[in-house]
Short mmCIF file of C-alpha atoms and ligand atoms in Angstrom, two decimals:
data_model
loop_
_atom_site.label_atom_id
_atom_site.label_comp_id
_atom_site.label_asym_id
_atom_site.label_seq_id
_atom_site.Cartn_x
_atom_site.Cartn_y
_atom_site.Cartn_z
CA UNK A 12 -32.25 -36.51 -14.30
CA UNK A 13 -30.95 -38.33 -17.39
CA UNK A 14 -28.78 -41.38 -16.75
CA UNK A 15 -25.99 -39.79 -18.78
CA UNK A 16 -25.96 -36.92 -16.24
CA UNK A 17 -25.46 -39.40 -13.39
CA UNK A 18 -22.26 -41.03 -14.73
CA UNK A 19 -18.96 -39.29 -15.38
CA UNK A 20 -15.37 -40.22 -16.16
CA UNK A 21 -12.53 -38.22 -14.60
CA UNK A 22 -8.77 -38.51 -14.30
CA UNK A 23 -7.75 -38.26 -10.64
CA UNK A 24 -6.69 -40.10 -7.50
CA UNK A 25 -9.64 -41.98 -6.02
CA UNK A 26 -8.59 -41.44 -2.39
CA UNK A 27 -9.25 -37.69 -2.64
CA UNK A 28 -12.83 -38.02 -3.93
CA UNK A 29 -15.48 -36.23 -1.87
CA UNK A 30 -18.26 -38.74 -2.36
CA UNK A 31 -20.30 -40.87 0.04
CA UNK A 32 -18.35 -44.02 -0.94
CA UNK A 33 -15.27 -45.01 -2.87
CA UNK A 34 -14.85 -48.51 -4.22
CA UNK A 35 -11.70 -50.53 -3.62
CA UNK A 36 -10.39 -53.05 -6.19
CA UNK A 37 -9.46 -55.57 -3.51
CA UNK A 38 -8.50 -59.26 -3.46
CA UNK A 39 -10.37 -62.20 -1.89
CA UNK A 40 -8.60 -61.80 1.47
CA UNK A 41 -9.61 -58.11 1.86
CA UNK A 42 -6.37 -57.70 3.79
CA UNK A 43 -4.81 -55.09 1.54
CA UNK A 44 -2.45 -55.20 -1.40
CA UNK A 45 -0.80 -52.94 -3.95
CA UNK A 46 -2.30 -50.60 -6.57
CA UNK A 47 -5.46 -48.76 -5.63
CA UNK A 48 -5.98 -51.10 -2.65
CA UNK A 49 -2.64 -50.03 -1.15
CA UNK A 50 -3.40 -46.35 -1.79
CA UNK A 51 -6.82 -46.58 -0.11
CA UNK A 52 -5.47 -48.38 2.97
CA UNK A 53 -2.64 -45.90 3.27
CA UNK A 54 -4.95 -42.90 3.07
CA UNK A 55 -7.65 -44.37 5.34
CA UNK A 56 -5.24 -45.44 8.09
CA UNK A 57 -4.76 -48.70 10.03
CA UNK A 58 -8.33 -48.86 11.35
CA UNK A 59 -9.47 -49.79 7.86
CA UNK A 60 -7.40 -52.98 7.95
CA UNK A 61 -8.70 -53.76 11.45
CA UNK A 62 -12.27 -53.60 10.21
CA UNK A 63 -11.41 -55.58 7.06
CA UNK A 64 -9.98 -58.40 9.19
CA UNK A 65 -13.44 -58.96 10.67
CA UNK A 66 -15.11 -59.39 7.28
CA UNK A 67 -13.78 -62.87 6.49
CA UNK A 68 -12.75 -62.08 2.92
CA UNK A 69 -14.97 -61.60 -0.14
CA UNK A 70 -15.76 -63.88 -3.10
CA UNK A 71 -14.97 -62.62 -6.61
CA UNK A 72 -17.83 -60.53 -8.02
CA UNK A 73 -19.23 -59.66 -4.59
CA UNK A 74 -18.71 -56.64 -2.31
CA UNK A 75 -18.41 -55.72 1.36
CA UNK A 76 -18.55 -52.34 3.09
CA UNK A 77 -16.48 -50.61 5.79
CA UNK A 78 -16.16 -47.08 7.10
CA UNK A 79 -13.74 -44.70 5.38
CA UNK A 80 -11.83 -43.54 8.50
CA UNK A 81 -9.35 -40.82 7.41
CA UNK A 82 -10.69 -40.65 3.87
CA UNK A 83 -13.00 -37.83 2.76
CA UNK A 84 -15.46 -40.59 1.77
CA UNK A 85 -17.63 -41.92 4.59
CA UNK A 86 -17.63 -45.48 3.24
CA UNK A 87 -15.35 -47.87 1.37
CA UNK A 88 -17.00 -50.60 -0.67
CA UNK A 89 -14.51 -53.41 -1.24
CA UNK A 90 -15.14 -55.51 -4.30
CA UNK A 91 -13.08 -58.22 -5.96
CA UNK A 92 -12.80 -58.25 -9.73
CA UNK A 93 -11.73 -61.32 -11.70
CA UNK A 94 -8.14 -62.14 -12.59
CA UNK A 95 -7.95 -62.18 -16.42
CA UNK A 96 -7.26 -65.75 -17.59
CA UNK A 97 -7.93 -65.34 -21.31
CA UNK A 98 -11.69 -64.71 -21.26
CA UNK A 99 -13.08 -68.24 -20.99
CA UNK A 100 -13.38 -68.31 -17.18
CA UNK A 101 -16.46 -66.14 -16.70
CA UNK A 102 -14.33 -63.02 -16.38
CA UNK A 103 -16.81 -60.72 -18.19
CA UNK A 104 -19.73 -61.72 -15.99
CA UNK A 105 -17.64 -61.50 -12.82
CA UNK A 106 -16.50 -57.98 -13.68
CA UNK A 107 -20.08 -56.91 -14.45
CA UNK A 108 -21.13 -58.38 -11.09
CA UNK A 109 -18.34 -56.61 -9.17
CA UNK A 110 -19.76 -53.23 -10.27
CA UNK A 111 -23.34 -54.32 -9.69
CA UNK A 112 -22.70 -55.80 -6.23
CA UNK A 113 -20.97 -52.57 -5.19
CA UNK A 114 -23.94 -50.51 -6.35
CA UNK A 115 -26.42 -52.81 -4.62
CA UNK A 116 -24.55 -52.35 -1.36
CA UNK A 117 -24.44 -48.60 -1.96
CA UNK A 118 -28.21 -48.56 -2.35
CA UNK A 119 -28.68 -50.49 0.90
CA UNK A 120 -26.60 -47.88 2.75
CA UNK A 121 -28.44 -44.90 1.20
CA UNK A 122 -25.27 -43.86 -0.58
CA UNK A 123 -25.99 -41.25 -3.25
CA UNK A 124 -22.54 -40.63 -4.71
CA UNK A 125 -19.88 -43.24 -5.42
CA UNK A 126 -16.49 -43.36 -7.16
CA UNK A 127 -15.05 -46.47 -8.83
CA UNK A 128 -11.49 -47.21 -9.96
CA UNK A 129 -10.87 -49.35 -13.06
CA UNK A 130 -11.51 -52.71 -11.41
CA UNK A 131 -9.28 -55.58 -12.65
CA UNK A 132 -7.35 -53.47 -15.20
CA UNK A 133 -4.13 -53.28 -13.17
CA UNK A 134 -2.55 -56.29 -11.45
CA UNK A 135 -5.47 -58.51 -12.54
CA UNK A 136 -4.67 -57.91 -16.23
CA UNK A 137 -8.17 -57.50 -17.69
CA UNK A 138 -7.97 -55.96 -21.21
CA UNK A 139 -8.80 -52.33 -20.63
CA UNK A 140 -11.19 -51.61 -23.54
CA UNK A 141 -13.23 -54.66 -22.69
CA UNK A 142 -13.21 -53.79 -18.97
CA UNK A 143 -14.30 -50.21 -19.68
CA UNK A 144 -17.24 -51.37 -21.77
CA UNK A 145 -18.40 -53.79 -19.07
CA UNK A 146 -17.96 -51.18 -16.32
CA UNK A 147 -20.07 -48.61 -18.15
CA UNK A 148 -22.78 -51.12 -19.06
CA UNK A 149 -23.04 -52.47 -15.53
CA UNK A 150 -23.34 -48.98 -14.02
CA UNK A 151 -25.76 -47.87 -16.72
CA UNK A 152 -28.02 -50.91 -16.27
CA UNK A 153 -28.12 -50.37 -12.52
CA UNK A 154 -28.96 -46.68 -12.82
CA UNK A 155 -31.88 -47.46 -15.12
CA UNK A 156 -33.34 -49.60 -12.30
CA UNK A 157 -32.45 -47.52 -9.24
CA UNK A 158 -32.88 -43.76 -8.95
CA UNK A 159 -31.46 -43.12 -5.47
CA UNK A 160 -27.84 -43.04 -6.64
CA UNK A 161 -27.33 -39.83 -8.54
CA UNK A 162 -23.57 -39.60 -9.00
CA UNK A 163 -21.29 -42.40 -10.23
CA UNK A 164 -17.74 -41.34 -11.03
CA UNK A 165 -15.36 -43.62 -12.93
CA UNK A 166 -11.94 -42.48 -11.72
CA UNK A 167 -9.05 -43.14 -14.10
CA UNK A 168 -5.48 -42.93 -13.00
CA UNK A 169 -3.89 -41.97 -16.31
CA UNK A 170 -4.71 -40.34 -19.63
CA UNK A 171 -4.95 -43.61 -21.54
CA UNK A 172 -7.49 -45.09 -19.13
CA UNK A 173 -9.40 -41.78 -19.13
CA UNK A 174 -9.67 -41.85 -22.94
CA UNK A 175 -10.81 -45.47 -23.01
CA UNK A 176 -13.47 -45.14 -20.27
CA UNK A 177 -14.70 -41.86 -21.81
CA UNK A 178 -15.08 -43.58 -25.19
CA UNK A 179 -16.90 -46.51 -23.59
CA UNK A 180 -19.38 -44.10 -22.00
CA UNK A 181 -19.88 -42.22 -25.29
CA UNK A 182 -20.50 -45.52 -27.09
CA UNK A 183 -23.18 -46.59 -24.65
CA UNK A 184 -24.88 -43.18 -24.88
CA UNK A 185 -24.76 -43.29 -28.71
CA UNK A 186 -26.11 -46.84 -28.84
CA UNK A 187 -29.01 -45.92 -26.58
CA UNK A 188 -29.81 -42.87 -28.70
CA UNK A 189 -29.77 -45.12 -31.79
CA UNK A 190 -32.05 -47.69 -30.15
CA UNK A 191 -34.50 -44.94 -29.18
CA UNK A 192 -34.47 -43.56 -32.72
CA UNK A 193 -35.15 -47.04 -34.10
CA UNK A 194 -38.00 -47.74 -31.70
CA UNK A 195 -39.54 -44.30 -32.38
CA UNK A 196 -39.24 -45.04 -36.09
CA UNK A 197 -40.86 -48.45 -35.78
CA UNK A 198 -43.77 -47.14 -33.70
CA UNK A 199 -44.81 -44.72 -36.45
N1 LIG B 230 -6.69 -43.83 -7.76
C1 LIG B 230 -7.33 -44.29 -8.85
N2 LIG B 230 -6.90 -45.35 -9.56
C2 LIG B 230 -5.77 -45.95 -9.15
C3 LIG B 230 -5.04 -45.55 -8.00
C4 LIG B 230 -5.55 -44.42 -7.29
N3 LIG B 230 -4.96 -43.95 -6.21
N4 LIG B 230 -3.98 -46.37 -7.85
C5 LIG B 230 -4.02 -47.26 -8.86
N5 LIG B 230 -5.08 -47.01 -9.66
P1 LIG B 230 -5.13 -52.45 -9.41
P2 LIG B 230 -6.82 -54.81 -9.96
C6 LIG B 230 -5.53 -47.70 -10.87
O1 LIG B 230 -3.92 -53.25 -9.75
O2 LIG B 230 -6.34 -54.93 -11.35
C7 LIG B 230 -4.20 -55.17 -5.48
O3 LIG B 230 -2.96 -55.60 -4.99
C8 LIG B 230 -4.50 -48.51 -11.63
O4 LIG B 230 -3.71 -47.65 -12.45
O5 LIG B 230 -5.10 -51.58 -8.22
O6 LIG B 230 -8.30 -54.97 -9.69
C9 LIG B 230 -5.36 -55.90 -4.81
O7 LIG B 230 -5.08 -56.21 -3.47
C10 LIG B 230 -5.39 -49.43 -12.46
O8 LIG B 230 -5.82 -48.75 -13.63
O9 LIG B 230 -6.44 -53.41 -9.24
C11 LIG B 230 -5.53 -57.12 -5.66
O10 LIG B 230 -4.62 -58.13 -5.27
C12 LIG B 230 -6.61 -49.64 -11.56
O11 LIG B 230 -6.48 -48.67 -10.51
C13 LIG B 230 -5.16 -56.63 -7.04
O12 LIG B 230 -4.30 -55.52 -6.86
C14 LIG B 230 -6.72 -51.01 -10.93
O13 LIG B 230 -5.46 -51.57 -10.69
C15 LIG B 230 -6.38 -56.16 -7.79
O14 LIG B 230 -6.03 -55.88 -9.10
#
């Protein structure tokens, strides 16, 4: 299966996704919040917060896993993206790591399908085009290394985000096609 067939961008509500795991854009406390975090806790029910309390928080760029309770997804992977502070505080690398840490945990739990929201692009203020590019690259890089995860869905909450994440995915696919063309050309 081509990597491009294992990643998709959709416009939807993440809590309704029928996948093995959904990812939560949480904060360091893991004790809930607004945005997608609030929506996931509301849909999963109070047991999710009870389990989160036992986790002792989560550093930025890392991830922790809980059950999904009332969600269609069996698991919730809670990751913490960076707060945007202008770009000089390691934000790009932290965002890349948030996606990667989530996928590493997914692999450990034999998760085959996983849905991500746009981490850090809401309350945390990360510029959306830049965040979309990092999200797609992080997922793409991971899927080149690991073949047990066969469905990664980037779930966008509105049309603008959908357009930007779709373009980011197209760009990565085009760049890879170009690189392959170049390396085929140079091997002749
Ligand atoms: N499904 C999919 N995407 C959603 C949903 C949903 N149900 N609800 C919101 N979004 P944010 P952050 C989109 O602010 O920037 C929380 O309070 C939303 O439109 O949820 O990582 C945490 O506790 C936006 O595009 O996450 C942290 O304190 C994207 O999800 C803080 O916010 C992310 O927005 C984390 O901020």
